[in-house]
């Protein structure tokens, strides 16, 4: 731990102005050099933020919209529902704390984009958690769960009631 702190303190003096991080969740190493964020093999997904609105959203923002009861993505022209509207069921989990700062940024030291998790890169991507048949294997999925279904070769999103698939 002490070596990491010392190295971090020395980076500005070494002339390193930008750090490009790669992060693995649920595993110990990155297996793809083109990835900023990579997940392990357990049948788990990303749970999107559950909000009634997302002012200032940038293209590529994903949410579970509690007002529309739908998983949505913001594109340059507005919000697109990835699940049927008014059919989803919002989960009852709440954040007892308050939002602090701009959230977590991976791939850059700062970002002007709003979000809980912001991936900043012009050369690397995020690989979604890969789960075969999430409708069968993810027990207790909640509204806003997002995965890549390896059996169907599609993105799968859960709205709290139904799984929807996108190719």
Rosetta silent file (secondary structure, phi, psi, omega in degrees, C-alpha in Angstrom):
SEQUENCE: XXXXXXXXXXXXXXXXXXXXXXXXXXXXXXXXXXXXXXXXXXXXXXXXXXXXXXXXXXXXXXXXXXXXXXXXXXXXXXXXXXXXXXXXXXXXXXXXXXXXXXXXXXXXXXXXXXXXXXXXXXXXXXXXXXXXXXXXXXXXXXXXXXXXXXXXXXXXXXXXXXXXXXX
SCORE:     score description
SCORE:     0.000 S_00000001
   1 L     0.000  -40.432 -178.399    0.000    0.000    0.000 S_00000001
   2 H   -64.062  -37.002  179.061    2.810    2.391    0.851 S_00000001
   3 H   -63.301  -39.099  179.715    4.428    1.856   -2.590 S_00000001
   4 H   -64.894  -43.234 -179.906    1.187    2.859   -4.347 S_00000001
   5 H   -64.639  -43.786  179.326    0.924    6.054   -2.316 S_00000001
   6 H   -63.725  -45.392  179.573    4.560    6.968   -2.988 S_00000001
   7 H   -61.650  -43.121  178.408    4.203    6.252   -6.720 S_00000001
   8 H   -61.814  -39.692  179.951    1.019    8.339   -6.918 S_00000001
   9 H   -69.107  -29.436 -178.370    2.754   11.236   -5.181 S_00000001
  10 H   -85.157  -18.258 -175.371    5.711   11.058   -7.601 S_00000001
  11 H   -54.959  -44.785  179.556    3.725   10.919  -10.860 S_00000001
  12 H   -61.594  -32.864 -179.077    3.358   14.709  -11.296 S_00000001
  13 H   -77.003  -18.892  179.558    7.111   15.115  -10.856 S_00000001
  14 H   -88.018    0.360  177.803    7.830   12.437  -13.458 S_00000001
  15 L    81.597   15.984  177.982    5.978   14.410  -16.129 S_00000001
  16 L   -91.696  111.653 -174.646    3.066   11.997  -16.376 S_00000001
  17 L  -101.629  -17.524 -179.473    0.022   14.160  -16.889 S_00000001
  18 L  -134.668  133.361  177.614   -2.630   11.624  -17.867 S_00000001
  19 L  -110.675  127.739  176.781   -3.346    8.203  -16.418 S_00000001
  20 L  -105.797  102.571 -176.229   -5.303    5.692  -18.500 S_00000001
  21 L   -89.622  149.315  168.512   -6.736    3.190  -16.057 S_00000001
  22 L  -122.034  137.504 -174.331   -8.193   -0.191  -16.800 S_00000001
  23 E  -125.854  135.365  174.566  -10.487   -1.686  -14.191 S_00000001
  24 E  -114.261  133.104  177.328  -11.560   -5.280  -13.583 S_00000001
  25 E  -119.215  126.035  179.847  -14.582   -6.046  -11.408 S_00000001
  26 L    79.994   15.717  177.800  -15.113   -9.597  -10.170 S_00000001
  27 L  -157.925  168.309 -174.219  -11.754  -10.775  -11.525 S_00000001
  28 L  -100.124  -10.460 -178.445   -8.082  -10.159  -10.897 S_00000001
  29 L  -147.414  160.566  175.909   -6.829   -9.136  -14.331 S_00000001
  30 L   -90.510  131.709 -178.496   -7.761   -7.429  -17.591 S_00000001
  31 L  -105.393   -3.301 -177.688   -7.851   -9.821  -20.554 S_00000001
  32 L  -135.110  117.228 -177.594   -8.461   -7.250  -23.305 S_00000001
  33 L   -67.499  -14.601 -179.095   -6.146   -4.262  -23.854 S_00000001
  34 L   -91.553   10.358 -172.770   -8.979   -2.384  -25.614 S_00000001
  35 E  -114.978  133.752  172.365  -11.173   -2.323  -22.505 S_00000001
  36 E   -83.788  -40.870 -175.105  -11.500    0.339  -19.797 S_00000001
  37 E  -134.390  124.113 -175.934  -13.924   -1.675  -17.652 S_00000001
  38 E  -133.431  144.942 -174.817  -14.224   -5.461  -17.682 S_00000001
  39 E  -114.493  157.933  177.154  -16.317   -7.816  -15.544 S_00000001
  40 L   -73.427 -170.405 -172.325  -15.886  -11.330  -14.158 S_00000001
  41 L  -100.610    1.691  178.143  -17.874  -14.394  -15.166 S_00000001
  42 L   -65.872  148.658 -179.801  -20.419  -14.590  -12.331 S_00000001
  43 L   -74.978   74.524  179.334  -24.057  -14.253  -13.459 S_00000001
  44 L  -133.932  153.680  179.297  -24.420  -10.641  -12.339 S_00000001
  45 L  -122.426  179.173  172.292  -25.233   -7.477  -14.242 S_00000001
  46 E   -84.900  136.966  174.024  -24.824   -3.749  -13.985 S_00000001
  47 E  -105.400  117.938 -177.632  -27.703   -2.052  -12.198 S_00000001
  48 L   -72.809  155.192  175.630  -28.431    1.306  -13.767 S_00000001
  49 L   -60.943  139.566  175.788  -29.345    4.345  -11.667 S_00000001
  50 E  -100.691  109.335 -177.124  -33.092    4.605  -10.969 S_00000001
  51 E  -139.606  155.950  176.429  -34.105    8.225  -11.476 S_00000001
  52 L   -81.563  -24.350  177.082  -37.173   10.182  -12.589 S_00000001
  53 L  -159.025  163.757  179.018  -35.015   12.400  -14.812 S_00000001
  54 L  -138.702   77.187 -178.302  -31.380   12.982  -15.707 S_00000001
  55 L   -62.168  141.290  179.374  -30.852   16.650  -16.518 S_00000001
  56 L    77.523   14.191 -178.201  -27.723   17.399  -18.521 S_00000001
  57 L   -60.543  144.758  176.970  -27.428   13.810  -19.755 S_00000001
  58 L  -103.395  160.088  175.986  -24.845   13.157  -22.478 S_00000001
  59 L   -54.234  134.443 -178.971  -25.155   10.681  -25.361 S_00000001
  60 L    94.404    4.780  177.730  -24.656    7.130  -24.099 S_00000001
  61 E   -79.650  130.514  178.279  -26.245    7.721  -20.673 S_00000001
  62 E  -114.226  136.807  176.735  -28.280    4.708  -19.444 S_00000001
  63 E  -144.945  163.179  161.320  -30.917    4.906  -16.675 S_00000001
  64 E  -100.677  112.038 -177.428  -33.975    3.155  -15.324 S_00000001
  65 E   -82.900  110.831 -177.101  -36.525    5.964  -15.618 S_00000001
  66 L   -70.665  -24.405  177.783  -38.859    5.619  -12.623 S_00000001
  67 L   -75.385  -43.014 -179.706  -41.416    8.002  -14.166 S_00000001
  68 L   -88.059   -9.962 -176.514  -41.627    6.092  -17.477 S_00000001
  69 L    51.469   52.771 -174.613  -40.966    2.717  -15.758 S_00000001
  70 E  -152.296  146.473  169.643  -38.524    1.888  -18.543 S_00000001
  71 E   -77.790  130.682 -176.014  -34.804    1.350  -19.154 S_00000001
  72 E  -133.824  154.248  173.706  -33.656    4.239  -21.343 S_00000001
  73 E  -125.109  138.686  177.958  -30.572    5.455  -23.192 S_00000001
  74 E   -91.759  123.362  173.609  -29.908    9.090  -24.068 S_00000001
  75 E  -110.207  170.851 -175.678  -28.915    9.634  -27.672 S_00000001
  76 L   -55.625  -24.789 -178.225  -28.096   12.993  -29.216 S_00000001
  77 L   -96.254   -4.518  179.352  -31.745   13.479  -30.169 S_00000001
  78 E   138.166 -165.843 -176.919  -33.244   12.510  -26.789 S_00000001
  79 E   -84.538  138.324  175.053  -34.223    9.502  -24.708 S_00000001
  80 E  -120.770  127.597  178.061  -34.919    6.109  -26.294 S_00000001
  81 E   -79.694  130.766  176.938  -36.739    3.425  -24.291 S_00000001
  82 L   -95.964  -10.058  175.102  -35.076    0.022  -24.410 S_00000001
  83 L  -131.506  164.032  179.151  -38.025   -1.621  -22.655 S_00000001
  84 L   -62.417  133.794  179.956  -41.777   -1.070  -22.931 S_00000001
  85 L   -72.690  150.384  176.941  -42.808    2.063  -21.076 S_00000001
  86 L    62.009   21.667  175.670  -45.116    1.894  -18.040 S_00000001
  87 L  -118.357  -18.514 -179.634  -44.623   -1.856  -17.638 S_00000001
  88 L   -72.990  166.224  179.843  -41.494   -1.968  -15.530 S_00000001
  89 L  -127.010  113.686  179.339  -41.476   -2.159  -11.760 S_00000001
  90 L   -64.549  141.521  177.249  -39.093    0.102   -9.879 S_00000001
  91 L   -78.309  165.283 -175.485  -37.177   -1.633   -7.111 S_00000001
  92 L   -96.096    3.710  179.165  -37.529   -0.480   -3.522 S_00000001
  93 L   -72.304  136.813  179.446  -33.801   -0.061   -2.854 S_00000001
  94 L  -128.849  155.868  175.209  -32.868    3.517   -2.040 S_00000001
  95 L   -91.509  112.953 -177.400  -29.653    5.417   -1.581 S_00000001
  96 L   -77.677  -14.605 -179.250  -29.688    6.691    1.987 S_00000001
  97 L   -92.217 -165.889  177.499  -26.714    8.967    1.320 S_00000001
  98 L  -119.659  154.025  176.679  -26.317   11.972   -0.915 S_00000001
  99 L   -67.735  135.131 -178.925  -24.604   12.251   -4.271 S_00000001
 100 L  -122.716  126.636  174.647  -21.075   13.540   -3.829 S_00000001
 101 L    64.873 -152.616 -175.951  -19.035   15.155   -6.590 S_00000001
 102 L   -97.790    4.757 -178.553  -19.135   13.969  -10.176 S_00000001
 103 L    90.877 -164.950 -178.650  -19.032   10.243   -9.482 S_00000001
 104 E   -92.096  131.176  177.492  -16.331    7.784  -10.528 S_00000001
 105 E  -115.808  127.414  177.279  -14.288    8.571  -13.640 S_00000001
 106 E  -118.122  131.059  176.336  -12.278    5.817  -15.310 S_00000001
 107 L   103.897  -10.896  178.191   -9.785    6.559  -18.084 S_00000001
 108 L  -154.331  164.569 -179.423   -9.092   10.220  -17.277 S_00000001
 109 L   -83.215  -16.973  177.795   -8.367   12.404  -14.290 S_00000001
 110 L  -155.740  168.476  178.630  -11.493   14.527  -14.826 S_00000001
 111 L  -154.937  149.226  174.739  -14.632   14.823  -16.936 S_00000001
 112 L   -94.044   -4.590 -177.083  -17.257   17.436  -17.720 S_00000001
 113 L   -83.329  138.939  177.132  -19.902   14.734  -18.174 S_00000001
 114 L   -80.396  147.231  175.487  -22.442   14.116  -15.392 S_00000001
 115 L   160.486  157.421  176.361  -22.832   10.579  -14.134 S_00000001
 116 L   -73.293  -40.220  177.280  -22.303    8.091  -11.362 S_00000001
 117 E  -132.709  117.626 -179.176  -19.775    6.214  -13.511 S_00000001
 118 E  -117.660  124.007  176.345  -18.119    8.008  -16.434 S_00000001
 119 E  -102.448  118.558 -177.580  -15.802    6.161  -18.809 S_00000001
 120 L  -111.624  109.927  175.788  -13.529    8.597  -20.665 S_00000001
 121 L  -166.146  147.193  173.525  -11.621    7.192  -23.632 S_00000001
 122 L  -104.645   -2.296 -177.157  -11.320    7.619  -27.365 S_00000001
 123 L  -131.025   -9.292 -177.595   -9.702    4.190  -27.825 S_00000001
 124 L  -123.163  157.572 -175.743  -11.113    1.855  -25.165 S_00000001
 125 E  -127.013  176.593  171.693  -14.597    0.505  -24.441 S_00000001
 126 E  -106.299  134.461  173.677  -16.612   -1.139  -21.688 S_00000001
 127 L  -101.862  119.793 -179.382  -17.467   -4.808  -22.031 S_00000001
 128 L   -62.190  156.339  172.033  -20.790   -5.536  -20.350 S_00000001
 129 L   -56.917  134.745 -176.849  -21.045   -8.404  -17.880 S_00000001
 130 E  -103.694  120.470 -175.610  -21.534  -11.539  -19.966 S_00000001
 131 E  -136.368  127.120  174.840  -24.253  -13.895  -18.774 S_00000001
 132 L   -79.033  127.755  177.235  -25.817  -16.839  -20.600 S_00000001
 133 L    51.928   61.834 -176.995  -29.619  -16.747  -20.306 S_00000001
 134 H   -58.926  -28.719  178.902  -29.874  -13.973  -17.690 S_00000001
 135 H   -63.731  -20.923  178.214  -33.638  -14.498  -17.420 S_00000001
 136 H  -104.189  -32.214 -170.164  -32.815  -17.916  -15.942 S_00000001
 137 H   -99.406  -21.155  178.040  -29.455  -17.374  -14.246 S_00000001
 138 L   -93.049  104.839 -179.710  -29.689  -13.958  -12.557 S_00000001
 139 L   -83.617  130.448  177.161  -31.713  -14.564   -9.436 S_00000001
 140 L    75.312   29.159  177.342  -33.340  -11.485   -7.948 S_00000001
 141 L   -59.159  145.607  178.620  -32.620   -9.110  -10.849 S_00000001
 142 L  -117.232  163.876 -179.600  -33.894   -5.578  -10.243 S_00000001
 143 L   -52.737  131.724  179.545  -35.090   -2.850  -12.589 S_00000001
 144 L    95.120    7.437  177.297  -32.213   -1.467  -14.609 S_00000001
 145 E   -72.989  133.055 -175.497  -30.110   -4.645  -14.773 S_00000001
 146 E  -131.395  126.812  178.618  -27.981   -4.620  -17.940 S_00000001
 147 E  -146.435  171.507  168.603  -25.910   -7.534  -19.345 S_00000001
 148 E  -105.892  117.435 -179.889  -24.760   -9.121  -22.590 S_00000001
 149 E   -81.735  109.291 -177.143  -26.575  -12.462  -23.059 S_00000001
 150 L   -70.608  -27.203  179.087  -23.968  -14.812  -24.533 S_00000001
 151 L   -73.013  -38.764 -178.753  -26.556  -17.460  -25.432 S_00000001
 152 L   -93.442  -11.656 -175.924  -28.705  -15.035  -27.451 S_00000001
 153 L    56.277   48.129 -178.984  -25.772  -12.826  -28.567 S_00000001
 154 E  -145.696  159.019  170.437  -27.759   -9.739  -27.540 S_00000001
 155 E   -76.007  135.377  178.335  -27.843   -6.998  -24.937 S_00000001
 156 E  -119.564  131.611  177.432  -30.407   -7.861  -22.268 S_00000001
 157 E  -127.100  142.700 -177.496  -32.078   -5.255  -20.042 S_00000001
 158 E  -115.630  131.064 -177.347  -34.505   -5.884  -17.197 S_00000001
 159 L  -102.532   12.924 -178.598  -37.229   -3.388  -16.269 S_00000001
 160 L    96.551  -15.180  178.423  -38.258   -5.063  -13.019 S_00000001
 161 L  -131.340  -37.350 -174.363  -40.922   -7.173  -14.731 S_00000001
 162 L  -137.548  149.355  170.711  -39.588   -8.257  -18.147 S_00000001
 163 E   -91.292  136.840  175.127  -36.319   -8.879  -19.946 S_00000001
 164 E  -121.062  146.306 -175.141  -35.904   -7.083  -23.298 S_00000001
 165 E  -121.723  139.076 -178.296  -33.245   -8.002  -25.859 S_00000001
 166 E  -129.698  129.549  178.789  -31.375   -5.763  -28.305 S_00000001
 167 L   -99.959    0.000    0.000  -29.174   -6.879  -31.153 S_00000001
